PDB file of C-alpha atoms in Angstrom:
ATOM      1  CA  UNK A  13      20.076  11.117 -25.590  1.00 69.00           C
ATOM      2  CA  UNK A  14      18.645   8.030 -23.981  1.00 75.00           C
ATOM      3  CA  UNK A  15      15.335   8.080 -22.455  1.00 78.00           C
ATOM      4  CA  UNK A  16      12.482   5.954 -21.007  1.00 79.00           C
ATOM      5  CA  UNK A  17       8.933   7.303 -22.138  1.00 86.00           C
ATOM      6  CA  UNK A  18       6.593   8.011 -19.139  1.00 88.00           C
ATOM      7  CA  UNK A  19       5.349   4.918 -17.593  1.00 90.00           C
ATOM      8  CA  UNK A  20       3.034   3.997 -14.867  1.00 93.00           C
ATOM      9  CA  UNK A  21       4.474   1.770 -12.268  1.00 94.00           C
ATOM     10  CA  UNK A  22       2.956   0.530  -8.963  1.00 93.00           C
ATOM     11  CA  UNK A  23       5.148   0.185  -5.924  1.00 90.00           C
ATOM     12  CA  UNK A  24       5.513  -3.236  -4.339  1.00 86.00           C
ATOM     13  CA  UNK A  25       7.683  -2.344  -1.452  1.00 85.00           C
ATOM     14  CA  UNK A  26       9.844   0.397  -0.081  1.00 89.00           C
ATOM     15  CA  UNK A  27      13.288  -0.113   1.622  1.00 93.00           C
ATOM     16  CA  UNK A  28      15.150   2.508   3.854  1.00 95.00           C
ATOM     17  CA  UNK A  29      18.997   1.906   4.466  1.00 95.00           C
ATOM     18  CA  UNK A  30      20.867   3.651   7.457  1.00 95.00           C
ATOM     19  CA  UNK A  31      23.721   3.672   6.625  1.00 95.00           C
ATOM     20  CA  UNK A  32      23.073   3.908   2.866  1.00 93.00           C
ATOM     21  CA  UNK A  33      23.269   0.460   1.031  1.00 92.00           C
ATOM     22  CA  UNK A  34      26.738  -0.273  -0.407  1.00 93.00           C
ATOM     23  CA  UNK A  35      26.110  -1.222  -4.003  1.00 87.00           C
ATOM     24  CA  UNK A  36      29.439  -0.322  -5.754  1.00 86.00           C
ATOM     25  CA  UNK A  37      27.886   2.666  -7.294  1.00 80.00           C
ATOM     26  CA  UNK A  38      27.679   6.167  -6.058  1.00 84.00           C
ATOM     27  CA  UNK A  39      25.596   7.744  -4.496  1.00 87.00           C
ATOM     28  CA  UNK A  40      24.712   4.951  -2.349  1.00 91.00           C
ATOM     29  CA  UNK A  41      20.942   4.621  -1.997  1.00 93.00           C
ATOM     30  CA  UNK A  42      19.419   5.439   1.401  1.00 94.00           C
ATOM     31  CA  UNK A  43      16.062   4.156   0.026  1.00 95.00           C
ATOM     32  CA  UNK A  44      14.692   1.970  -2.756  1.00 94.00           C
ATOM     33  CA  UNK A  45      11.322   1.556  -4.194  1.00 93.00           C
ATOM     34  CA  UNK A  46      10.434  -1.784  -5.755  1.00 91.00           C
ATOM     35  CA  UNK A  47       8.107  -1.403  -8.481  1.00 93.00           C
ATOM     36  CA  UNK A  48       6.128  -3.329 -11.470  1.00 93.00           C
ATOM     37  CA  UNK A  49       5.079  -1.968 -14.651  1.00 92.00           C
ATOM     38  CA  UNK A  50       1.583  -1.109 -15.363  1.00 94.00           C
ATOM     39  CA  UNK A  51      -0.448  -4.259 -16.226  1.00 93.00           C
ATOM     40  CA  UNK A  52       1.859  -6.753 -14.407  1.00 92.00           C
ATOM     41  CA  UNK A  53       0.893  -8.254 -11.073  1.00 90.00           C
ATOM     42  CA  UNK A  54       3.180  -9.651  -8.565  1.00 82.00           C
ATOM     43  CA  UNK A  55       3.348 -13.290  -8.621  1.00 80.00           C
ATOM     44  CA  UNK A  56       4.837 -15.049  -5.429  1.00 69.00           C
ATOM     45  CA  UNK A  57       6.219 -17.882  -7.574  1.00 65.00           C
ATOM     46  CA  UNK A  58       8.516 -15.564  -9.374  1.00 54.00           C
ATOM     47  CA  UNK A  59      10.142 -14.232  -6.462  1.00 54.00           C
ATOM     48  CA  UNK A  60      13.313 -16.197  -7.237  1.00 45.00           C
ATOM     49  CA  UNK A  61      13.316 -14.262 -10.693  1.00 57.00           C
ATOM     50  CA  UNK A  62      13.215 -10.755  -8.914  1.00 69.00           C
ATOM     51  CA  UNK A  63      10.025  -9.766 -11.002  1.00 79.00           C
ATOM     52  CA  UNK A  64      10.154  -6.215  -9.651  1.00 85.00           C
ATOM     53  CA  UNK A  65      12.710  -3.667 -10.450  1.00 87.00           C
ATOM     54  CA  UNK A  66      14.342  -1.022  -8.025  1.00 90.00           C
ATOM     55  CA  UNK A  67      14.227   2.766  -8.355  1.00 91.00           C
ATOM     56  CA  UNK A  68      16.438   5.163  -6.165  1.00 92.00           C
ATOM     57  CA  UNK A  69      14.187   8.321  -5.822  1.00 90.00           C
ATOM     58  CA  UNK A  70      17.397  10.194  -4.712  1.00 89.00           C
ATOM     59  CA  UNK A  71      19.836   8.609  -7.138  1.00 86.00           C
ATOM     60  CA  UNK A  72      21.759  10.239  -9.921  1.00 81.00           C
ATOM     61  CA  UNK A  73      19.251   9.282 -12.698  1.00 83.00           C
ATOM     62  CA  UNK A  74      17.372  12.237 -14.075  1.00 84.00           C
ATOM     63  CA  UNK A  75      13.928  10.740 -13.185  1.00 86.00           C
ATOM     64  CA  UNK A  76      10.577  12.435 -11.980  1.00 87.00           C
ATOM     65  CA  UNK A  77       8.104  10.678  -9.866  1.00 89.00           C
ATOM     66  CA  UNK A  78       4.604  11.554  -9.727  1.00 93.00           C
ATOM     67  CA  UNK A  79       2.135  10.031  -7.133  1.00 93.00           C
ATOM     68  CA  UNK A  80      -1.028   9.169  -8.999  1.00 95.00           C
ATOM     69  CA  UNK A  81      -2.840   7.215  -6.204  1.00 94.00           C
ATOM     70  CA  UNK A  82      -2.063   5.791  -2.759  1.00 94.00           C
ATOM     71  CA  UNK A  83      -4.700   3.468  -1.658  1.00 94.00           C
ATOM     72  CA  UNK A  84      -5.896   4.245   1.884  1.00 96.00           C
ATOM     73  CA  UNK A  85      -3.692   7.391   1.999  1.00 95.00           C
ATOM     74  CA  UNK A  86      -5.605   8.419   5.234  1.00 96.00           C
ATOM     75  CA  UNK A  87      -4.446   5.272   7.232  1.00 97.00           C
ATOM     76  CA  UNK A  88      -0.915   4.320   8.455  1.00 96.00           C
ATOM     77  CA  UNK A  89       0.303   0.637   8.854  1.00 94.00           C
ATOM     78  CA  UNK A  90      -0.588  -0.350  12.370  1.00 96.00           C
ATOM     79  CA  UNK A  91      -3.624   1.768  12.633  1.00 98.00           C
ATOM     80  CA  UNK A  92      -6.699   0.169  14.529  1.00 98.00           C
ATOM     81  CA  UNK A  93     -10.029   1.108  13.349  1.00 98.00           C
ATOM     82  CA  UNK A  94     -13.696   0.257  13.962  1.00 98.00           C
ATOM     83  CA  UNK A  95     -15.972  -0.154  11.021  1.00 97.00           C
ATOM     84  CA  UNK A  96     -19.666   0.437  10.340  1.00 96.00           C
ATOM     85  CA  UNK A  97     -20.781  -2.714  12.316  1.00 95.00           C
ATOM     86  CA  UNK A  98     -18.272  -1.971  15.178  1.00 96.00           C
ATOM     87  CA  UNK A  99     -15.914  -4.622  14.265  1.00 97.00           C
ATOM     88  CA  UNK A 100     -12.165  -3.871  15.116  1.00 97.00           C
ATOM     89  CA  UNK A 101      -9.548  -4.199  12.626  1.00 98.00           C
ATOM     90  CA  UNK A 102      -5.795  -3.533  12.116  1.00 97.00           C
ATOM     91  CA  UNK A 103      -4.691  -2.013   8.956  1.00 97.00           C
ATOM     92  CA  UNK A 104      -1.672  -3.905   7.525  1.00 93.00           C
ATOM     93  CA  UNK A 105      -1.570  -2.329   4.297  1.00 89.00           C
ATOM     94  CA  UNK A 106      -4.165  -1.490   1.518  1.00 87.00           C
ATOM     95  CA  UNK A 107      -5.222  -5.184   0.845  1.00 89.00           C
ATOM     96  CA  UNK A 108      -4.220  -6.504   4.191  1.00 91.00           C
ATOM     97  CA  UNK A 109      -6.770  -6.199   6.829  1.00 94.00           C
ATOM     98  CA  UNK A 110      -6.813  -8.115  10.169  1.00 94.00           C
ATOM     99  CA  UNK A 111     -10.109  -8.307  11.995  1.00 96.00           C
ATOM    100  CA  UNK A 112      -9.547  -8.756  15.881  1.00 96.00           C
ATOM    101  CA  UNK A 113     -12.340 -11.372  16.016  1.00 95.00           C
ATOM    102  CA  UNK A 114     -10.507 -13.534  13.250  1.00 91.00           C
ATOM    103  CA  UNK A 115     -14.063 -13.837  11.486  1.00 91.00           C
ATOM    104  CA  UNK A 116     -15.100 -13.327   7.846  1.00 87.00           C
ATOM    105  CA  UNK A 117     -15.367 -11.187   5.946  1.00 85.00           C
ATOM    106  CA  UNK A 118     -11.810  -9.868   5.443  1.00 87.00           C
ATOM    107  CA  UNK A 119     -12.462  -6.273   4.761  1.00 92.00           C
ATOM    108  CA  UNK A 120     -14.154  -3.584   6.792  1.00 95.00           C
ATOM    109  CA  UNK A 121     -17.153  -1.732   5.857  1.00 95.00           C
ATOM    110  CA  UNK A 122     -17.019   2.027   5.689  1.00 97.00           C
ATOM    111  CA  UNK A 123     -17.092   4.504   7.385  1.00 98.00           C
ATOM    112  CA  UNK A 124     -14.127   3.666   9.639  1.00 98.00           C
ATOM    113  CA  UNK A 125     -13.528   5.155  13.115  1.00 98.00           C
ATOM    114  CA  UNK A 126      -9.700   5.554  13.977  1.00 98.00           C
ATOM    115  CA  UNK A 127      -9.153   3.901  17.528  1.00 98.00           C
ATOM    116  CA  UNK A 128      -5.450   3.859  17.737  1.00 98.00           C
ATOM    117  CA  UNK A 129      -2.419   5.107  15.873  1.00 97.00           C
ATOM    118  CA  UNK A 130       0.947   4.694  17.755  1.00 95.00           C
ATOM    119  CA  UNK A 131      -1.301   4.995  20.949  1.00 94.00           C
ATOM    120  CA  UNK A 132      -4.158   7.555  21.141  1.00 96.00           C
ATOM    121  CA  UNK A 133      -4.845   9.332  17.821  1.00 97.00           C
ATOM    122  CA  UNK A 134      -5.136  12.909  17.617  1.00 97.00           C
ATOM    123  CA  UNK A 135      -8.614  14.563  17.011  1.00 97.00           C
ATOM    124  CA  UNK A 136      -7.468  15.602  13.503  1.00 97.00           C
ATOM    125  CA  UNK A 137      -6.261  11.979  12.794  1.00 98.00           C
ATOM    126  CA  UNK A 138      -9.534  10.627  13.842  1.00 98.00           C
ATOM    127  CA  UNK A 139     -11.362  13.147  11.807  1.00 98.00           C
ATOM    128  CA  UNK A 140      -9.263  12.658   8.762  1.00 98.00           C
ATOM    129  CA  UNK A 141     -10.221   9.002   8.675  1.00 98.00           C
ATOM    130  CA  UNK A 142     -13.891   9.700   9.456  1.00 98.00           C
ATOM    131  CA  UNK A 143     -14.060  12.234   6.590  1.00 98.00           C
ATOM    132  CA  UNK A 144     -12.224   9.827   4.078  1.00 97.00           C
ATOM    133  CA  UNK A 145     -14.340   7.023   4.635  1.00 97.00           C
ATOM    134  CA  UNK A 146     -17.776   8.794   4.881  1.00 98.00           C
ATOM    135  CA  UNK A 147     -18.508   7.710   1.469  1.00 96.00           C
ATOM    136  CA  UNK A 148     -17.100   4.937  -0.566  1.00 95.00           C
ATOM    137  CA  UNK A 149     -15.786   1.460   0.328  1.00 95.00           C
ATOM    138  CA  UNK A 150     -13.049  -1.039   0.122  1.00 94.00           C
ATOM    139  CA  UNK A 151     -14.191  -2.260  -3.163  1.00 94.00           C
ATOM    140  CA  UNK A 152     -14.129   1.213  -4.541  1.00 96.00           C
ATOM    141  CA  UNK A 153     -10.605   1.744  -3.331  1.00 95.00           C
ATOM    142  CA  UNK A 154      -9.605  -1.501  -4.853  1.00 94.00           C
ATOM    143  CA  UNK A 155     -11.285  -0.636  -8.111  1.00 96.00           C
ATOM    144  CA  UNK A 156      -9.587   2.699  -8.387  1.00 95.00           C
ATOM    145  CA  UNK A 157      -6.131   1.070  -7.810  1.00 94.00           C
ATOM    146  CA  UNK A 158      -6.855  -1.827 -10.288  1.00 95.00           C
ATOM    147  CA  UNK A 159      -7.999   0.521 -12.949  1.00 96.00           C
ATOM    148  CA  UNK A 160      -4.848   2.613 -12.826  1.00 95.00           C
ATOM    149  CA  UNK A 161      -2.280  -0.312 -12.442  1.00 95.00           C
ATOM    150  CA  UNK A 162      -4.023  -2.582 -14.720  1.00 94.00           C
ATOM    151  CA  UNK A 163      -2.999  -5.424 -12.165  1.00 93.00           C
ATOM    152  CA  UNK A 164      -4.247  -7.494  -9.322  1.00 90.00           C
ATOM    153  CA  UNK A 165      -2.889  -7.023  -5.759  1.00 87.00           C
ATOM    154  CA  UNK A 166      -0.446  -9.511  -4.344  1.00 75.00           C
ATOM    155  CA  UNK A 167      -2.260 -12.535  -2.892  1.00 65.00           C
ATOM    156  CA  UNK A 168      -2.625 -12.466   0.779  1.00 61.00           C
ATOM    157  CA  UNK A 169      -0.776 -15.136   2.566  1.00 55.00           C
ATOM    158  CA  UNK A 170      -3.070 -17.644   3.933  1.00 50.00           C
ATOM    159  CA  UNK A 171      -4.068 -17.572   7.663  1.00 51.00           C
ATOM    160  CA  UNK A 172      -2.390 -19.518  10.326  1.00 44.00           C
TER     161      UNK A 172
END
């Protein structure tokens, strides 16, 4: 018997393939998760060394995945929100926020109001974001993730 002890990883990227990816192995993956082990931060200079490893969540390996934390689970990439101060933001991922005014600071102040999600958000979506951000902050969301992963988020690319 060969096994890997339970380990905490953090997802760096997700990939979906239609048609499934031709890898030379069966079953062909329709999706892959790129992950890093707990305690390891993504470093851009190591991209050529392929720092991450891939997991096929529907592959033939008998693995069990358990979600421990998804930062900003109440938002979808591309959502537009207004923060407590009325600044408008585009959510590009947990650690990537773009203020429409291109000013600083680079993270919104909670609570957040959902303005757009693939057009007009539903009342339920708007209520979910309001409820999730009624307390807390971006700093607390980051702290929860950092404590669990024991890593730092990938650095944000410089502004143009």
